[in-house]
Amino acid sequence: MTEPAHLAAVRESYDTVATDYLRLVVPPEGMDPVSRAMLAAFAELVRESGGGEVADLGCGPGRVTAYLSTLGLSAFGVDVSGEMVALARRAYPQLRFLRGSMAALDLPDGALGGILAWYSVHHTPADRLPQLFAEFARVLAPGGHLLLGGHAGEAQLLRPARAYGHPVSYASHLVPAGRLVELVEEAGFTVMARLEQPNPQRGDRSYVCVLASAAGGG
Ligand SMILES: C[S@@+](CC[C@H](N)C(=O)[O-])C[C@H]1O[C@@H](n2cnc3c(N)ncnc32)[C@H](O)[C@@H]1O
């Protein structure tokens, strides 16, 4: 299948910035306590619902995937950037990292107990989010859990010329937190919690987490 142009730009850009992304971005252990609490709540819910495999979609260098495994989850990562996957495999040889698109997962229906998409869905154009969340719903087992974490704000397309010290060609597609919640619900999920934190650097944006469960749990 032909790679969509937006995804090629994401792949090329993250291949370019991978090493500096790892150097510049704070690891999960250094995140704010509220974000870590959301990851911990997600992990507890997945464990309580019987566990199962958890996919970290858009896993980057794999640090959050590894953090999920310290929380007792059987986690693996998926990323479109070969450089990111290579960094992740080097750092965490005991974990599985796959190269691929989160919009077309090479997984059977109902294969997963959980999905984490941490600061990765904003690179998907807003008009493709219904298909993306439908794919998440397809691969989650009944009663499985989804945690989205990322940027939210007034609907707009951002095209940064540089990121992490390098030229990049990807776009970021902001949607309001409330719209993100609606899209998750429209894909058949039940939203359990929504957390919004101000972005201290950018008054027009916030950090948002959406925790949801797939239909059909006991
Ligand atoms: C900002 S980084 C976040 C990485 C990681 N989740 C973390 O928190 O460290 C975004 C990552 O999502 C990946 N990504 C974005 N869109 C993707 C897609 N459609 N399929 C697979 N990976 C994607 C990028 O390649 C990049 O590694």
mmCIF file of C-alpha atoms and ligand atoms in Angstrom:
data_model
loop_
_atom_site.group_PDB
_atom_site.id
_atom_site.type_symbol
_atom_site.label_atom_id
_atom_site.label_comp_id
_atom_site.label_asym_id
_atom_site.label_seq_id
_atom_site.Cartn_x
_atom_site.Cartn_y
_atom_site.Cartn_z
ATOM 1 C CA MET A 1 0.000 0.000 0.000
ATOM 2 C CA THR A 2 1.295 3.500 -0.825
ATOM 3 C CA GLU A 3 2.420 5.499 2.189
ATOM 4 C CA PRO A 4 0.328 8.670 2.654
ATOM 5 C CA ALA A 5 2.363 11.887 2.251
ATOM 6 C CA HIS A 6 1.794 13.024 5.849
ATOM 7 C CA LEU A 7 3.179 9.726 7.145
ATOM 8 C CA ALA A 8 6.261 9.870 4.899
ATOM 9 C CA ALA A 9 6.968 13.335 6.334
ATOM 10 C CA VAL A 10 6.589 12.020 9.903
ATOM 11 C CA ARG A 11 8.887 9.081 9.167
ATOM 12 C CA GLU A 12 11.585 11.176 7.492
ATOM 13 C CA SER A 13 11.428 13.890 10.151
ATOM 14 C CA TYR A 14 11.648 11.522 13.126
ATOM 15 C CA ASP A 15 14.421 9.559 11.406
ATOM 16 C CA THR A 16 16.332 12.853 11.283
ATOM 17 C CA VAL A 17 15.663 14.015 14.851
ATOM 18 C CA ALA A 18 15.687 10.648 16.657
ATOM 19 C CA THR A 19 19.032 10.961 18.472
ATOM 20 C CA ASP A 20 18.414 14.549 19.561
ATOM 21 C CA TYR A 21 14.814 13.760 20.534
ATOM 22 C CA LEU A 22 16.233 11.180 22.942
ATOM 23 C CA ARG A 23 18.749 13.695 24.293
ATOM 24 C CA LEU A 24 16.299 16.606 24.678
ATOM 25 C CA VAL A 25 12.965 15.104 25.743
ATOM 26 C CA VAL A 26 12.397 14.305 29.401
ATOM 27 C CA PRO A 27 12.095 10.562 30.162
ATOM 28 C CA PRO A 28 8.912 9.229 31.825
ATOM 29 C CA GLU A 29 10.576 9.165 35.246
ATOM 30 C CA GLY A 30 11.029 12.948 34.958
ATOM 31 C CA MET A 31 7.498 13.735 33.774
ATOM 32 C CA ASP A 32 5.104 15.720 35.930
ATOM 33 C CA PRO A 33 3.363 13.610 38.611
ATOM 34 C CA VAL A 34 -0.101 14.053 37.064
ATOM 35 C CA SER A 35 0.955 12.565 33.710
ATOM 36 C CA ARG A 36 2.670 9.696 35.514
ATOM 37 C CA ALA A 37 -0.512 9.167 37.532
ATOM 38 C CA MET A 38 -2.485 8.777 34.277
ATOM 39 C CA LEU A 39 0.012 6.177 33.042
ATOM 40 C CA ALA A 40 -0.239 4.390 36.405
ATOM 41 C CA ALA A 41 -4.071 4.446 36.306
ATOM 42 C CA PHE A 42 -4.033 3.056 32.752
ATOM 43 C CA ALA A 43 -1.622 0.284 33.817
ATOM 44 C CA GLU A 44 -3.765 -0.631 36.828
ATOM 45 C CA LEU A 45 -6.945 -0.789 34.731
ATOM 46 C CA VAL A 46 -5.272 -2.997 32.104
ATOM 47 C CA ARG A 47 -3.897 -5.328 34.794
ATOM 48 C CA GLU A 48 -7.269 -5.509 36.574
ATOM 49 C CA SER A 49 -9.036 -6.328 33.293
ATOM 50 C CA GLY A 50 -6.850 -9.391 32.835
ATOM 51 C CA GLY A 51 -3.726 -7.875 31.319
ATOM 52 C CA GLY A 52 -3.034 -8.830 27.740
ATOM 53 C CA GLU A 53 -0.568 -7.215 25.428
ATOM 54 C CA VAL A 54 -0.292 -3.431 25.362
ATOM 55 C CA ALA A 55 0.817 -1.551 22.252
ATOM 56 C CA ASP A 56 2.621 1.770 22.667
ATOM 57 C CA LEU A 57 1.721 3.396 19.347
ATOM 58 C CA GLY A 58 4.177 6.010 18.128
ATOM 59 C CA CYS A 59 6.612 4.706 20.732
ATOM 60 C CA GLY A 60 9.594 6.803 19.615
ATOM 61 C CA PRO A 61 12.770 5.670 21.406
ATOM 62 C CA GLY A 62 10.795 3.246 23.582
ATOM 63 C CA ARG A 63 11.224 4.869 26.972
ATOM 64 C CA VAL A 64 7.489 4.995 27.703
ATOM 65 C CA THR A 65 7.110 1.396 26.475
ATOM 66 C CA ALA A 66 9.816 0.373 28.969
ATOM 67 C CA TYR A 67 8.124 2.454 31.684
ATOM 68 C CA LEU A 68 4.855 0.556 31.050
ATOM 69 C CA SER A 69 6.682 -2.707 31.563
ATOM 70 C CA THR A 70 7.970 -1.455 34.937
ATOM 71 C CA LEU A 71 4.262 -0.928 35.772
ATOM 72 C CA GLY A 72 3.618 -4.633 35.212
ATOM 73 C CA LEU A 73 2.370 -4.518 31.613
ATOM 74 C CA SER A 74 3.381 -6.730 28.734
ATOM 75 C CA ALA A 75 4.187 -3.828 26.420
ATOM 76 C CA PHE A 76 5.603 -3.547 22.930
ATOM 77 C CA GLY A 77 6.154 -0.532 20.694
ATOM 78 C CA VAL A 78 5.190 0.447 17.148
ATOM 79 C CA ASP A 79 6.656 3.413 15.295
ATOM 80 C CA VAL A 80 6.844 4.499 11.667
ATOM 81 C CA SER A 81 10.408 5.811 12.113
ATOM 82 C CA GLY A 82 13.071 3.166 11.554
ATOM 83 C CA GLU A 83 15.609 5.270 13.477
ATOM 84 C CA MET A 84 13.315 5.495 16.493
ATOM 85 C CA VAL A 85 12.717 1.741 16.386
ATOM 86 C CA ALA A 86 16.477 1.141 16.152
ATOM 87 C CA LEU A 87 17.111 3.337 19.227
ATOM 88 C CA ALA A 88 14.353 1.547 21.135
ATOM 89 C CA ARG A 89 15.676 -1.916 20.260
ATOM 90 C CA ARG A 90 19.215 -0.916 21.267
ATOM 91 C CA ALA A 91 18.107 0.494 24.641
ATOM 92 C CA TYR A 92 15.591 -2.248 25.491
ATOM 93 C CA PRO A 93 16.638 -5.489 23.749
ATOM 94 C CA GLN A 94 14.285 -7.460 26.012
ATOM 95 C CA LEU A 95 11.226 -5.653 24.553
ATOM 96 C CA ARG A 96 9.633 -5.898 21.092
ATOM 97 C CA PHE A 97 9.553 -2.883 18.787
ATOM 98 C CA LEU A 98 7.923 -2.992 15.355
ATOM 99 C CA ARG A 99 8.154 -0.588 12.477
ATOM 100 C CA GLY A 100 4.749 0.337 11.109
ATOM 101 C CA SER A 101 1.845 2.725 10.980
ATOM 102 C CA MET A 102 -0.559 2.981 13.881
ATOM 103 C CA ALA A 103 -3.328 3.560 11.325
ATOM 104 C CA ALA A 104 -2.917 0.084 9.791
ATOM 105 C CA LEU A 105 -1.736 -2.318 12.472
ATOM 106 C CA ASP A 106 -0.563 -5.782 11.562
ATOM 107 C CA LEU A 107 -2.624 -7.283 14.389
ATOM 108 C CA PRO A 108 -5.768 -9.435 14.489
ATOM 109 C CA ASP A 109 -9.061 -8.052 15.792
ATOM 110 C CA GLY A 110 -9.251 -7.960 19.602
ATOM 111 C CA ALA A 111 -5.546 -8.776 20.054
ATOM 112 C CA LEU A 112 -4.685 -6.191 22.728
ATOM 113 C CA GLY A 113 -5.513 -5.494 26.366
ATOM 114 C CA GLY A 114 -4.400 -1.880 26.048
ATOM 115 C CA ILE A 115 -3.266 0.876 23.722
ATOM 116 C CA LEU A 116 -1.163 3.859 24.679
ATOM 117 C CA ALA A 117 -0.709 6.666 22.151
ATOM 118 C CA TRP A 118 1.530 9.168 23.940
ATOM 119 C CA TYR A 119 2.186 12.410 22.079
ATOM 120 C CA SER A 120 1.797 10.711 18.708
ATOM 121 C CA VAL A 121 -1.734 11.165 17.318
ATOM 122 C CA HIS A 122 -1.266 14.911 16.647
ATOM 123 C CA HIS A 123 0.722 13.983 13.527
ATOM 124 C CA THR A 124 -2.415 12.417 12.007
ATOM 125 C CA PRO A 125 -4.546 14.884 10.020
ATOM 126 C CA ALA A 126 -7.762 15.645 11.913
ATOM 127 C CA ASP A 127 -9.966 14.273 9.119
ATOM 128 C CA ARG A 128 -8.192 10.899 9.468
ATOM 129 C CA LEU A 129 -8.755 10.594 13.240
ATOM 130 C CA PRO A 130 -12.093 8.714 12.883
ATOM 131 C CA GLN A 131 -10.309 5.979 10.877
ATOM 132 C CA LEU A 132 -7.387 5.966 13.319
ATOM 133 C CA PHE A 133 -9.594 5.495 16.383
ATOM 134 C CA ALA A 134 -11.637 2.851 14.526
ATOM 135 C CA GLU A 135 -8.365 0.949 14.008
ATOM 136 C CA PHE A 136 -7.602 1.266 17.748
ATOM 137 C CA ALA A 137 -11.095 -0.090 18.534
ATOM 138 C CA ARG A 138 -10.594 -2.997 16.093
ATOM 139 C CA VAL A 139 -7.398 -4.282 17.733
ATOM 140 C CA LEU A 140 -8.510 -3.843 21.368
ATOM 141 C CA ALA A 141 -10.160 -6.791 23.115
ATOM 142 C CA PRO A 142 -13.628 -6.181 24.609
ATOM 143 C CA GLY A 143 -13.139 -4.134 27.790
ATOM 144 C CA GLY A 144 -9.563 -3.195 26.829
ATOM 145 C CA HIS A 145 -8.260 0.273 27.656
ATOM 146 C CA LEU A 146 -6.985 3.205 25.639
ATOM 147 C CA LEU A 147 -4.900 6.096 26.934
ATOM 148 C CA LEU A 148 -4.250 9.051 24.653
ATOM 149 C CA GLY A 149 -1.846 11.735 25.807
ATOM 150 C CA GLY A 150 -0.879 14.740 23.771
ATOM 151 C CA HIS A 151 -1.367 18.287 22.623
ATOM 152 C CA ALA A 152 -4.786 19.932 22.289
ATOM 153 C CA GLY A 153 -5.890 23.392 21.235
ATOM 154 C CA GLU A 154 -8.016 25.344 18.833
ATOM 155 C CA ALA A 155 -8.258 23.415 15.538
ATOM 156 C CA GLN A 156 -5.240 24.355 13.483
ATOM 157 C CA LEU A 157 -2.462 22.989 11.335
ATOM 158 C CA LEU A 158 1.058 23.745 12.588
ATOM 159 C CA ARG A 159 4.061 23.410 10.307
ATOM 160 C CA PRO A 160 7.224 23.923 12.349
ATOM 161 C CA ALA A 161 10.296 24.470 10.161
ATOM 162 C CA ARG A 162 12.588 22.948 12.779
ATOM 163 C CA ALA A 163 12.283 20.638 15.773
ATOM 164 C CA TYR A 164 14.848 19.185 18.175
ATOM 165 C CA GLY A 165 17.546 21.191 16.357
ATOM 166 C CA HIS A 166 16.803 19.921 12.826
ATOM 167 C CA PRO A 167 14.685 20.885 9.816
ATOM 168 C CA VAL A 168 11.450 18.853 9.760
ATOM 169 C CA SER A 169 8.673 18.419 7.208
ATOM 170 C CA TYR A 170 5.929 16.972 9.400
ATOM 171 C CA ALA A 171 2.777 18.815 10.461
ATOM 172 C CA SER A 172 1.009 18.847 13.808
ATOM 173 C CA HIS A 173 -2.782 18.885 13.704
ATOM 174 C CA LEU A 174 -4.286 20.394 16.837
ATOM 175 C CA VAL A 175 -7.865 19.643 17.814
ATOM 176 C CA PRO A 176 -9.703 20.889 20.912
ATOM 177 C CA ALA A 177 -9.692 18.467 23.858
ATOM 178 C CA GLY A 178 -13.489 18.206 23.697
ATOM 179 C CA ARG A 179 -13.353 17.177 20.031
ATOM 180 C CA LEU A 180 -10.779 14.501 20.855
ATOM 181 C CA VAL A 181 -13.170 13.107 23.461
ATOM 182 C CA GLU A 182 -16.047 13.134 20.923
ATOM 183 C CA LEU A 183 -13.958 11.309 18.328
ATOM 184 C CA VAL A 184 -12.966 8.626 20.847
ATOM 185 C CA GLU A 185 -16.642 8.180 21.807
ATOM 186 C CA GLU A 186 -17.713 8.078 18.159
ATOM 187 C CA ALA A 187 -15.281 5.185 17.661
ATOM 188 C CA GLY A 188 -17.297 3.240 20.258
ATOM 189 C CA PHE A 189 -15.197 3.834 23.380
ATOM 190 C CA THR A 190 -16.532 4.858 26.780
ATOM 191 C CA VAL A 191 -14.507 7.790 28.081
ATOM 192 C CA MET A 192 -13.628 7.217 31.746
ATOM 193 C CA ALA A 193 -11.523 10.337 32.384
ATOM 194 C CA ARG A 194 -10.272 13.431 30.631
ATOM 195 C CA LEU A 195 -7.420 15.479 32.046
ATOM 196 C CA GLU A 196 -6.331 18.853 30.701
ATOM 197 C CA GLN A 197 -3.222 20.695 31.925
ATOM 198 C CA PRO A 198 -2.089 24.137 30.784
ATOM 199 C CA ASN A 199 0.975 24.280 28.556
ATOM 200 C CA PRO A 200 3.164 26.831 30.383
ATOM 201 C CA GLN A 201 5.023 27.735 27.158
ATOM 202 C CA ARG A 202 1.970 28.150 24.915
ATOM 203 C CA GLY A 203 -1.220 29.777 26.165
ATOM 204 C CA ASP A 204 -3.130 28.571 23.076
ATOM 205 C CA ARG A 205 -2.444 24.889 23.805
ATOM 206 C CA SER A 206 -2.898 22.375 26.560
ATOM 207 C CA TYR A 207 -1.740 18.893 27.416
ATOM 208 C CA VAL A 208 -4.585 16.420 27.400
ATOM 209 C CA CYS A 209 -5.052 12.804 28.463
ATOM 210 C CA VAL A 210 -8.130 10.776 27.523
ATOM 211 C CA LEU A 211 -8.623 7.423 29.252
ATOM 212 C CA ALA A 212 -11.260 5.176 27.702
ATOM 213 C CA SER A 213 -12.490 1.604 27.641
ATOM 214 C CA ALA A 214 -13.531 -0.455 24.646
ATOM 215 C CA ALA A 215 -17.047 -1.808 24.472
ATOM 216 C CA GLY A 216 -17.898 -5.287 25.646
ATOM 217 C CA GLY A 217 -16.004 -5.727 28.922
ATOM 218 C CA GLY A 218 -17.599 -7.799 31.679
HETATM 219 C C1 LIG B 1 6.611 13.197 19.750
HETATM 220 S S1 LIG B 1 7.149 11.565 19.414
HETATM 221 C C2 LIG B 1 6.588 10.697 20.874
HETATM 222 C C3 LIG B 1 7.340 9.423 21.111
HETATM 223 C C4 LIG B 1 6.975 8.645 22.369
HETATM 224 N N1 LIG B 1 5.561 8.331 22.426
HETATM 225 C C5 LIG B 1 7.395 9.421 23.598
HETATM 226 O O1 LIG B 1 6.515 9.938 24.312
HETATM 227 O O2 LIG B 1 8.613 9.517 23.829
HETATM 228 C C6 LIG B 1 5.960 11.031 18.195
HETATM 229 C C7 LIG B 1 6.293 9.641 17.638
HETATM 230 O O3 LIG B 1 5.121 9.149 16.975
HETATM 231 C C8 LIG B 1 5.513 8.510 15.773
HETATM 232 N N2 LIG B 1 4.336 8.531 14.882
HETATM 233 C C9 LIG B 1 3.581 9.593 14.536
HETATM 234 N N3 LIG B 1 2.568 9.216 13.720
HETATM 235 C C10 LIG B 1 2.688 7.865 13.572
HETATM 236 C C11 LIG B 1 1.928 6.880 12.868
HETATM 237 N N4 LIG B 1 0.843 7.202 12.145
HETATM 238 N N5 LIG B 1 2.306 5.595 12.962
HETATM 239 C C12 LIG B 1 3.399 5.230 13.689
HETATM 240 N N6 LIG B 1 4.172 6.116 14.357
HETATM 241 C C13 LIG B 1 3.814 7.411 14.315
HETATM 242 C C14 LIG B 1 6.704 9.319 15.297
HETATM 243 O O4 LIG B 1 7.511 8.625 14.382
HETATM 244 C C15 LIG B 1 7.412 9.643 16.605
HETATM 245 O O5 LIG B 1 8.384 8.688 16.934
#
